[in-house]
Amino acid sequence: MADVIASPAAQAAKAPRHADYLTDPDFKGLWSWLTTVDHKRIGVMYLWSTLLAFLAGGIMALIVRLELMHPGEDFMNAERYNQAFTLHGAIMVFLFIIPSIPAALGNFILPLMLGAKDVAFPRLNLASYYVYVVGAIMAVVSIVVGGVDTGWTFYTPYSTTTGGAVTMMTMSVFVLGFSSIFTGINFVATVHKLRAPGMGWFQMPLFVWAIYSTAIIQVLATPVLGITMVLLVMERAFNIGIFDAQIGGDPVLFQHFFWFYSHPAVYIMILPGMAIISEIIPTFCRRTIFGYRLIALSSVAIALIGFLVWGHHMFTSGQSALAAGIFSFLTFAVAIPSAIKVFNWASTMYGASISLATPMLYAISFLLLFTIGGLTGIFLGALSVDIHLHDTYFVVAHFHYVMMGGTVIAFLGGVHYWWPKMFGRMYNDTVGRIACGLVFIGFNCTFIPQFIMGSQGMPRRYYTYLDQFQPMHQFSTFGSWILGAGLMIAAVNLLSSLRNPKNAVDNPWAGTTLEWQTQSPPITHNFIGQPSVDHDPYDYRAFKIPADAVE
Amino acid sequence: MTWLRNLFLPNAASIRASDVDDLFMFVMYLNLFFFFLILGMVVLFVIKYRRKSQTQKTAHIEHNTFLELSWSVIPLILCMVVFFWGFNSYMQATVAPDGAMEIQVTAKKWVWTFGYPDGSVGIGKLWVPVNKPVRMVMHSEDVLHAFYVPAFRVKADVLPNRYTEVWFQATEVGDYVIPCAEYCGKGHSEMRAYVKVVSQQEYEKFLEEGDPDEKGKPPEELGALLYTNFGCSACHSIDGTKGQGPSWKGIYGQQHKMTDGKIITVDENYIRTSILQPQAEVVEGFQPIMPSFQGQIRERQLVALIAYIKSLK
Ligand code: HEM
Ligand SMILES: [Cu+2]
């Protein structure tokens, strides 16, 4: 339907018409960054920090995979190996995935999408960043002073009896939880209070719906994690006996507490990924999303039912058959909203005008990989099958398909999608697509063999293994190198674009949501005047495709 | 599609395994169907609706109640089928049949010990008769472990504060690995035992006369066998590399410094004490993590292990 605006003015306006948030003369120098309350700058600082964590966690992952090339000790003994996989998991979960999309991209984009000047509580936003930094430093200290070998799950009684810096690490997780809560509170308030005139709940972009659902989980679930971590520290320091069987405690209680947070937390990880995909697909299809309401409400449904399925991580822990039955049933119930979303995204490509630029390639990768991740969850939800698969590499592959194949791929797609908006520079699209292809291939080579060896009986958290598994482990390690190469290329491609002059147009992809209505990069106060909304998001019927949009 | 089954699932050697495998394969087919459905949609649409011009018209379809209902309800029904199937077969696997033979399992870092109905005890190797239901009553002496026999499709965590149980009925004679499936620290990946499924006669013979593999062997050879069976190999190497515990290579006759500063010469008595009361003297640079084998090891086995260590020059 869309016409092209043939506007010479748009061409002439390539140079920013106003100073943007990066070059604003009123906010110059390092100090202005460290004390900023601008959601965009905080988002950017979060972006660099979480990417650094991703790099650290990624290096740990490559080290772990390298050790697994052969059975027996290659270059790490069992003790080092156990520390390496613990760090990999803890860094990826607590320092990267949980904050990455909400706190980095969400911070930057959400207020823009709502047509707001900033989040509801800008200072709380900055506080959340500093709390994150303190938590991250504590995590680093705990690595330096002794290492941690409990796994990111900290199961008792192992975690209460092992040596190392477990106390420091659990306190770090406690602190990081507050940063997550602060972000969540901020987003809930922002979504309720700061929507542009004309933007009712069902005119909000789906990104906002999903980040809002995530924020609810962050606020409600994270305190449980905090309390659990405090109990663990008390147990280690004072032997209070909540988890210690020798003095009447129950180690399995820890697992209930832990998963009561950490299962909802897997939705803190995936919902933001879904948020990004719901933006990229309509934009690169140039048509309205299929089933807007169902996608929006699925996010809320996932957030709510997600609180009731934690026991599915504990089917072998000796829980009662009744409990196991209920948890299994609810696990299947929570799978349905995800299935609905996948079908709705795929259907959005019907009758579309599809561009395969880098962000869309990531979105398509997400569709395929998340589908595999979700579908393999069905094996695990089925009680008798999970008994066999629990704590094997099958589970490792499953959650990597959702967390890496889902969330990380979506995050990369989102970074490529909003990069021109955030920094005003365009990266090389061809290189971006090659990197995406390598990541896709490398990812599958790394994790498909893990499904096979897992169901063949290879337990997880093993630094050595029976010879029969070696071919699959080796294949997986080779895959991890392809994956690593793809990620490096993507990073170099993005970073080297920062040396270009600002060459991105305001709305390179012809997106309909409000963040594309302001200049790239946005001015400090986001919009000149108050934008308002008079149509549903993703409505291309009356939308004018800008003449300078990238093909 | 037996190749697919063989690719993913290990040899099935218990009566419950085939039911678990059938459900596994049912879910596998569902997965393949839905994956290729999504893949097909994506590929088809990308080819058909690839952008040809900036002004290309696009459809404005906001939703379609029939389609959306069908992809909510059909997956829901399929999921419920999988749920009931899985729950049902789980229930059957939970309760051991009456009259099942009972075995007491003790897990500790990083050894499995099995207590038979007649009071005898074995380490690292579980003898069971074929085609007889066997119920394992399990507990841990330290952290969590998990008893897992991939070939039987059974698994249960082993806890320090209460008994958990699994049962199985092996259908094929053979040796099957029991890897520890709940992370338990340094020796986790080597906390390995075996189930030895034998005929009823052989099983009875084992109860009367002990492990036939251990019979008629010179002490050094028997020691070498016990080194792996008892799981000593999880911590002690025989080639000089440092593990969780000191390597055995050439230690006999050496002088070792203990954590309390004492210098001790490794002789028969020292080795014997180390096996029975490992915490009594700990070599400097190591932690007191070795479990005691008191009451679980026969005199003959002790002598054999000492002979084996002596032989490692
Ligand atoms: C689509 C529906 C899904 C189903 C039916 C499902 C089912 C399951 C089940 C039953 C387990 C426990 C397996 C075991 O430990 O034996 C599990 C583990 C796990 N799942 Fe999912 N899952 C789904 C989606 C997700 C999503 C969206 C995420 C995260 C973004 C996720 C992350 C995880 C993680 C991290 C674990 C294992 C954690 C650990 O033990 O370290 N899953 N899943
Ligand atoms: Cu164990």
GROMACS .gro file of C-alpha atoms in nm, chain A residues 227-529:
model
  303
  227ILE     CA    1   1.621  -1.427   5.024
  228THR     CA    2   1.744  -1.767   4.911
  229MET     CA    3   2.095  -1.632   4.860
  230VAL     CA    4   2.090  -1.474   5.206
  231LEU     CA    5   1.980  -1.804   5.360
  232LEU     CA    6   2.264  -1.977   5.181
  233VAL     CA    7   2.516  -1.730   5.316
  234MET     CA    8   2.374  -1.766   5.669
  235GLU     CA    9   2.400  -2.138   5.635
  236ARG     CA   10   2.764  -2.117   5.531
  237ALA     CA   11   2.856  -1.859   5.789
  238PHE     CA   12   2.650  -1.957   6.092
  239ASN     CA   13   2.521  -2.306   6.023
  240ILE     CA   14   2.163  -2.203   6.086
  241GLY     CA   15   2.043  -2.539   5.960
  242ILE     CA   16   1.780  -2.463   5.703
  243PHE     CA   17   1.938  -2.673   5.434
  244ASP     CA   18   2.182  -2.886   5.631
  245ALA     CA   19   2.042  -3.235   5.681
  246GLN     CA   20   2.278  -3.306   5.972
  247ILE     CA   21   2.103  -3.052   6.188
  248GLY     CA   22   1.752  -3.111   6.063
  249GLY     CA   23   1.743  -2.898   5.751
  250ASP     CA   24   1.636  -3.008   5.405
  251PRO     CA   25   1.871  -2.965   5.109
  252VAL     CA   26   1.586  -3.009   4.862
  253LEU     CA   27   1.414  -2.702   5.007
  254PHE     CA   28   1.692  -2.500   4.848
  255GLN     CA   29   1.597  -2.635   4.508
  256HIS     CA   30   1.237  -2.526   4.558
  257PHE     CA   31   1.345  -2.175   4.656
  258PHE     CA   32   1.597  -2.157   4.378
  259TRP     CA   33   1.363  -2.269   4.100
  260PHE     CA   34   1.075  -2.064   4.233
  261TYR     CA   35   1.286  -1.774   4.112
  262SER     CA   36   1.485  -1.937   3.838
  263HIS     CA   37   1.200  -2.084   3.644
  264PRO     CA   38   1.025  -1.748   3.613
  265ALA     CA   39   1.374  -1.618   3.543
  266VAL     CA   40   1.397  -1.828   3.229
  267TYR     CA   41   1.104  -1.618   3.113
  268ILE     CA   42   1.289  -1.305   3.221
  269MET     CA   43   1.541  -1.434   2.970
  270ILE     CA   44   1.316  -1.534   2.679
  271LEU     CA   45   1.031  -1.280   2.685
  272PRO     CA   46   1.263  -0.992   2.591
  273GLY     CA   47   1.389  -1.204   2.302
  274MET     CA   48   1.031  -1.252   2.190
  275ALA     CA   49   0.986  -0.877   2.233
  276ILE     CA   50   1.253  -0.804   1.975
  277ILE     CA   51   1.129  -1.060   1.726
  278SER     CA   52   0.780  -0.909   1.738
  279GLU     CA   53   0.933  -0.580   1.621
  280ILE     CA   54   1.175  -0.705   1.358
  281ILE     CA   55   0.932  -0.931   1.174
  282PRO     CA   56   0.660  -0.676   1.090
  283THR     CA   57   0.916  -0.412   0.997
  284PHE     CA   58   1.105  -0.633   0.754
  285CYS     CA   59   0.778  -0.775   0.622
  286ARG     CA   60   0.624  -0.427   0.593
  287ARG     CA   61   0.289  -0.553   0.708
  288THR     CA   62   0.095  -0.561   1.029
  289ILE     CA   63   0.175  -0.839   1.271
  290PHE     CA   64  -0.056  -1.137   1.258
  291GLY     CA   65  -0.253  -1.183   1.579
  292TYR     CA   66  -0.140  -0.878   1.776
  293ARG     CA   67  -0.367  -0.941   2.073
  294LEU     CA   68  -0.285  -1.307   2.106
  295ILE     CA   69   0.088  -1.231   2.104
  296ALA     CA   70   0.046  -0.956   2.361
  297LEU     CA   71  -0.167  -1.169   2.591
  298SER     CA   72   0.059  -1.472   2.548
  299SER     CA   73   0.339  -1.268   2.703
  300VAL     CA   74   0.125  -1.198   3.005
  301ALA     CA   75   0.008  -1.560   3.023
  302ILE     CA   76   0.366  -1.685   3.011
  303ALA     CA   77   0.462  -1.444   3.287
  304LEU     CA   78   0.181  -1.566   3.512
  305ILE     CA   79   0.175  -1.943   3.448
  306GLY     CA   80   0.554  -1.939   3.453
  307PHE     CA   81   0.537  -1.900   3.829
  308LEU     CA   82   0.372  -2.238   3.873
  309VAL     CA   83   0.602  -2.480   3.696
  310TRP     CA   84   0.926  -2.468   3.894
  311GLY     CA   85   0.894  -2.828   4.010
  312HIS     CA   86   0.970  -2.955   3.660
  313HIS     CA   87   1.337  -2.906   3.735
  314MET     CA   88   1.303  -3.147   4.024
  315PHE     CA   89   1.123  -3.452   3.888
  316THR     CA   90   1.400  -3.681   4.013
  317SER     CA   91   1.450  -3.507   4.346
  318GLY     CA   92   1.213  -3.734   4.535
  319GLN     CA   93   0.907  -3.507   4.511
  320SER     CA   94   0.568  -3.677   4.541
  321ALA     CA   95   0.402  -3.827   4.236
  322LEU     CA   96   0.111  -3.587   4.278
  323ALA     CA   97   0.341  -3.285   4.273
  324ALA     CA   98   0.525  -3.425   3.972
  325GLY     CA   99   0.196  -3.475   3.789
  326ILE     CA  100   0.078  -3.120   3.857
  327PHE     CA  101   0.407  -2.964   3.756
  328SER     CA  102   0.420  -3.169   3.439
  329PHE     CA  103   0.063  -3.067   3.349
  330LEU     CA  104   0.133  -2.697   3.403
  331THR     CA  105   0.455  -2.723   3.206
  332PHE     CA  106   0.257  -2.826   2.902
  333ALA     CA  107   0.011  -2.546   2.966
  334VAL     CA  108   0.287  -2.285   2.958
  335ALA     CA  109   0.423  -2.427   2.633
  336ILE     CA  110   0.107  -2.333   2.442
  337PRO     CA  111   0.148  -1.951   2.443
  338SER     CA  112   0.497  -1.995   2.299
  339ALA     CA  113   0.364  -2.219   2.024
  340ILE     CA  114   0.098  -1.961   1.941
  341LYS     CA  115   0.358  -1.691   1.908
  342VAL     CA  116   0.574  -1.892   1.672
  343PHE     CA  117   0.280  -1.957   1.441
  344ASN     CA  118   0.176  -1.593   1.450
  345TRP     CA  119   0.526  -1.472   1.363
  346ALA     CA  120   0.558  -1.717   1.078
  347SER     CA  121   0.213  -1.616   0.946
  348THR     CA  122   0.316  -1.252   0.949
  349MET     CA  123   0.543  -1.338   0.659
  350TYR     CA  124   0.239  -1.429   0.449
  351GLY     CA  125   0.152  -1.166   0.191
  352ALA     CA  126   0.449  -0.959   0.301
  353SER     CA  127   0.730  -0.772   0.133
  354ILE     CA  128   1.023  -0.949   0.291
  355SER     CA  129   1.369  -0.801   0.313
  356LEU     CA  130   1.648  -1.031   0.428
  357ALA     CA  131   1.867  -0.764   0.582
  358THR     CA  132   2.077  -0.869   0.883
  359PRO     CA  133   1.814  -0.814   1.157
  360MET     CA  134   1.558  -1.020   0.965
  361LEU     CA  135   1.807  -1.303   0.914
  362TYR     CA  136   1.853  -1.311   1.290
  363ALA     CA  137   1.475  -1.312   1.336
  364ILE     CA  138   1.439  -1.608   1.102
  365SER     CA  139   1.722  -1.788   1.282
  366PHE     CA  140   1.539  -1.721   1.605
  367LEU     CA  141   1.217  -1.869   1.467
  368LEU     CA  142   1.388  -2.193   1.374
  369LEU     CA  143   1.612  -2.227   1.677
  370PHE     CA  144   1.353  -2.125   1.934
  371THR     CA  145   1.113  -2.373   1.776
  372ILE     CA  146   1.367  -2.649   1.835
  373GLY     CA  147   1.424  -2.526   2.189
  374GLY     CA  148   1.055  -2.516   2.269
  375LEU     CA  149   0.975  -2.847   2.103
  376THR     CA  150   1.251  -3.030   2.287
  377GLY     CA  151   1.096  -2.895   2.608
  378ILE     CA  152   0.808  -3.134   2.534
  379PHE     CA  153   1.041  -3.431   2.586
  380LEU     CA  154   1.143  -3.285   2.920
  381GLY     CA  155   0.791  -3.203   3.031
  382ALA     CA  156   0.683  -3.565   2.976
  383LEU     CA  157   0.748  -3.725   3.313
  384SER     CA  158   0.873  -4.070   3.223
  385VAL     CA  159   1.099  -3.935   2.949
  386ASP     CA  160   1.240  -3.660   3.169
  387ILE     CA  161   1.349  -3.916   3.426
  388HIS     CA  162   1.585  -4.050   3.162
  389LEU     CA  163   1.692  -3.711   3.024
  390HIS     CA  164   1.723  -3.505   3.342
  391ASP     CA  165   2.073  -3.380   3.418
  392THR     CA  166   2.211  -3.501   3.086
  393TYR     CA  167   2.344  -3.312   2.788
  394PHE     CA  168   1.995  -3.326   2.641
  395VAL     CA  169   1.890  -3.064   2.895
  396VAL     CA  170   2.206  -2.867   2.823
  397ALA     CA  171   2.119  -2.861   2.454
  398HIS     CA  172   1.755  -2.774   2.526
  399PHE     CA  173   1.826  -2.469   2.733
  400HIS     CA  174   2.096  -2.349   2.499
  401TYR     CA  175   1.848  -2.365   2.214
  402VAL     CA  176   1.615  -2.138   2.406
  403MET     CA  177   1.868  -1.913   2.576
  404MET     CA  178   2.133  -1.885   2.308
  405GLY     CA  179   1.933  -1.983   1.998
  406GLY     CA  180   1.643  -1.779   2.128
  407THR     CA  181   1.747  -1.492   2.348
  408VAL     CA  182   2.102  -1.430   2.231
  409ILE     CA  183   2.008  -1.454   1.863
  410ALA     CA  184   1.719  -1.213   1.925
  411PHE     CA  185   1.954  -0.983   2.113
  412LEU     CA  186   2.195  -0.981   1.818
  413GLY     CA  187   1.903  -0.915   1.585
  414GLY     CA  188   1.791  -0.630   1.809
  415VAL     CA  189   2.138  -0.479   1.825
  416HIS     CA  190   2.160  -0.483   1.446
  417TYR     CA  191   1.806  -0.347   1.418
  418TRP     CA  192   1.851  -0.050   1.650
  419TRP     CA  193   2.223   0.010   1.595
  420PRO     CA  194   2.163   0.289   1.338
  421LYS     CA  195   1.917   0.447   1.581
  422MET     CA  196   2.147   0.419   1.880
  423PHE     CA  197   2.471   0.533   1.720
  424GLY     CA  198   2.366   0.689   1.392
  425ARG     CA  199   2.592   0.457   1.195
  426MET     CA  200   2.519   0.182   0.951
  427TYR     CA  201   2.730  -0.133   0.956
  428ASN     CA  202   2.808  -0.341   0.649
  429ASP     CA  203   2.497  -0.548   0.583
  430THR     CA  204   2.670  -0.819   0.378
  431VAL     CA  205   2.925  -0.885   0.649
  432GLY     CA  206   2.643  -0.882   0.903
  433ARG     CA  207   2.458  -1.150   0.711
  434ILE     CA  208   2.767  -1.366   0.674
  435ALA     CA  209   2.825  -1.343   1.048
  436CYS     CA  210   2.464  -1.439   1.112
  437GLY     CA  211   2.499  -1.740   0.885
  438LEU     CA  212   2.813  -1.854   1.065
  439VAL     CA  213   2.649  -1.813   1.403
  440PHE     CA  214   2.351  -2.018   1.285
  441ILE     CA  215   2.564  -2.300   1.145
  442GLY     CA  216   2.811  -2.299   1.433
  443PHE     CA  217   2.534  -2.299   1.688
  444ASN     CA  218   2.365  -2.603   1.541
  445CYS     CA  219   2.695  -2.789   1.504
  446THR     CA  220   2.767  -2.720   1.870
  447PHE     CA  221   2.437  -2.824   2.017
  448ILE     CA  222   2.274  -3.090   1.796
  449PRO     CA  223   2.537  -3.348   1.898
  450GLN     CA  224   2.457  -3.263   2.259
  451PHE     CA  225   2.095  -3.374   2.217
  452ILE     CA  226   2.218  -3.706   2.085
  453MET     CA  227   2.477  -3.775   2.348
  454GLY     CA  228   2.242  -3.660   2.620
  455SER     CA  229   1.969  -3.901   2.532
  456GLN     CA  230   2.239  -4.167   2.492
  457GLY     CA  231   2.314  -4.113   2.861
  458MET     CA  232   2.593  -3.856   2.887
  459PRO     CA  233   2.540  -3.667   3.215
  460ARG     CA  234   2.615  -3.296   3.238
  461ARG     CA  235   2.888  -3.127   3.441
  462TYR     CA  236   3.139  -3.399   3.352
  463TYR     CA  237   3.496  -3.309   3.274
  464THR     CA  238   3.576  -3.656   3.147
  465TYR     CA  239   3.356  -3.918   2.986
  466LEU     CA  240   3.333  -4.264   2.834
  467ASP     CA  241   3.510  -4.306   2.500
  468GLN     CA  242   3.184  -4.373   2.315
  469PHE     CA  243   3.093  -4.003   2.343
  470GLN     CA  244   3.413  -3.864   2.201
  471PRO     CA  245   3.311  -3.815   1.836
  472MET     CA  246   3.009  -3.612   1.944
  473HIS     CA  247   3.205  -3.404   2.192
  474GLN     CA  248   3.464  -3.330   1.928
  475PHE     CA  249   3.205  -3.227   1.673
  476SER     CA  250   3.051  -3.000   1.931
  477THR     CA  251   3.385  -2.838   2.003
  478PHE     CA  252   3.446  -2.773   1.634
  479GLY     CA  253   3.102  -2.619   1.614
  480SER     CA  254   3.187  -2.385   1.900
  481TRP     CA  255   3.476  -2.246   1.697
  482ILE     CA  256   3.251  -2.164   1.402
  483LEU     CA  257   3.008  -2.004   1.643
  484GLY     CA  258   3.287  -1.803   1.805
  485ALA     CA  259   3.416  -1.689   1.466
  486GLY     CA  260   3.068  -1.574   1.363
  487LEU     CA  261   3.028  -1.372   1.681
  488MET     CA  262   3.370  -1.211   1.641
  489ILE     CA  263   3.289  -1.106   1.285
  490ALA     CA  264   2.958  -0.958   1.397
  491ALA     CA  265   3.134  -0.764   1.673
  492VAL     CA  266   3.407  -0.629   1.446
  493ASN     CA  267   3.149  -0.532   1.186
  494LEU     CA  268   2.943  -0.336   1.438
  495LEU     CA  269   3.235  -0.174   1.615
  496SER     CA  270   3.415  -0.069   1.299
  497SER     CA  271   3.101   0.115   1.186
  498LEU     CA  272   3.155   0.353   1.478
  499ARG     CA  273   3.452   0.500   1.296
  500ASN     CA  274   3.232   0.606   1.005
  501PRO     CA  275   3.080   0.950   0.998
  502LYS     CA  276   2.720   0.942   1.108
  503ASN     CA  277   2.562   0.795   0.798
  504ALA     CA  278   2.241   0.637   0.919
  505VAL     CA  279   1.909   0.788   0.826
  506ASP     CA  280   1.628   0.836   1.074
  507ASN     CA  281   1.422   0.541   0.964
  508PRO     CA  282   1.639   0.306   0.761
  509TRP     CA  283   1.407   0.004   0.781
  510ALA     CA  284   1.078   0.193   0.739
  511GLY     CA  285   0.959   0.097   1.085
  512THR     CA  286   0.624   0.227   1.205
  513THR     CA  287   0.685   0.256   1.579
  514LEU     CA  288   0.767   0.586   1.745
  515GLU     CA  289   1.141   0.539   1.794
  516TRP     CA  290   1.179   0.570   1.417
  517GLN     CA  291   1.002   0.907   1.411
  518THR     CA  292   1.283   1.088   1.581
  519GLN     CA  293   1.626   1.151   1.443
  520SER     CA  294   1.917   0.904   1.456
  521PRO     CA  295   2.072   0.922   1.709
  522PRO     CA  296   1.786   1.081   1.906
  523ILE     CA  297   1.819   1.419   2.069
  524THR     CA  298   1.862   1.433   2.445
  525HIS     CA  299   1.490   1.478   2.506
  526ASN     CA  300   1.400   1.220   2.248
  527PHE     CA  301   1.137   1.412   2.052
  528ILE     CA  302   1.079   1.766   1.948
  529GLY     CA  303   0.734   1.822   2.086
   0.00000   0.00000   0.00000
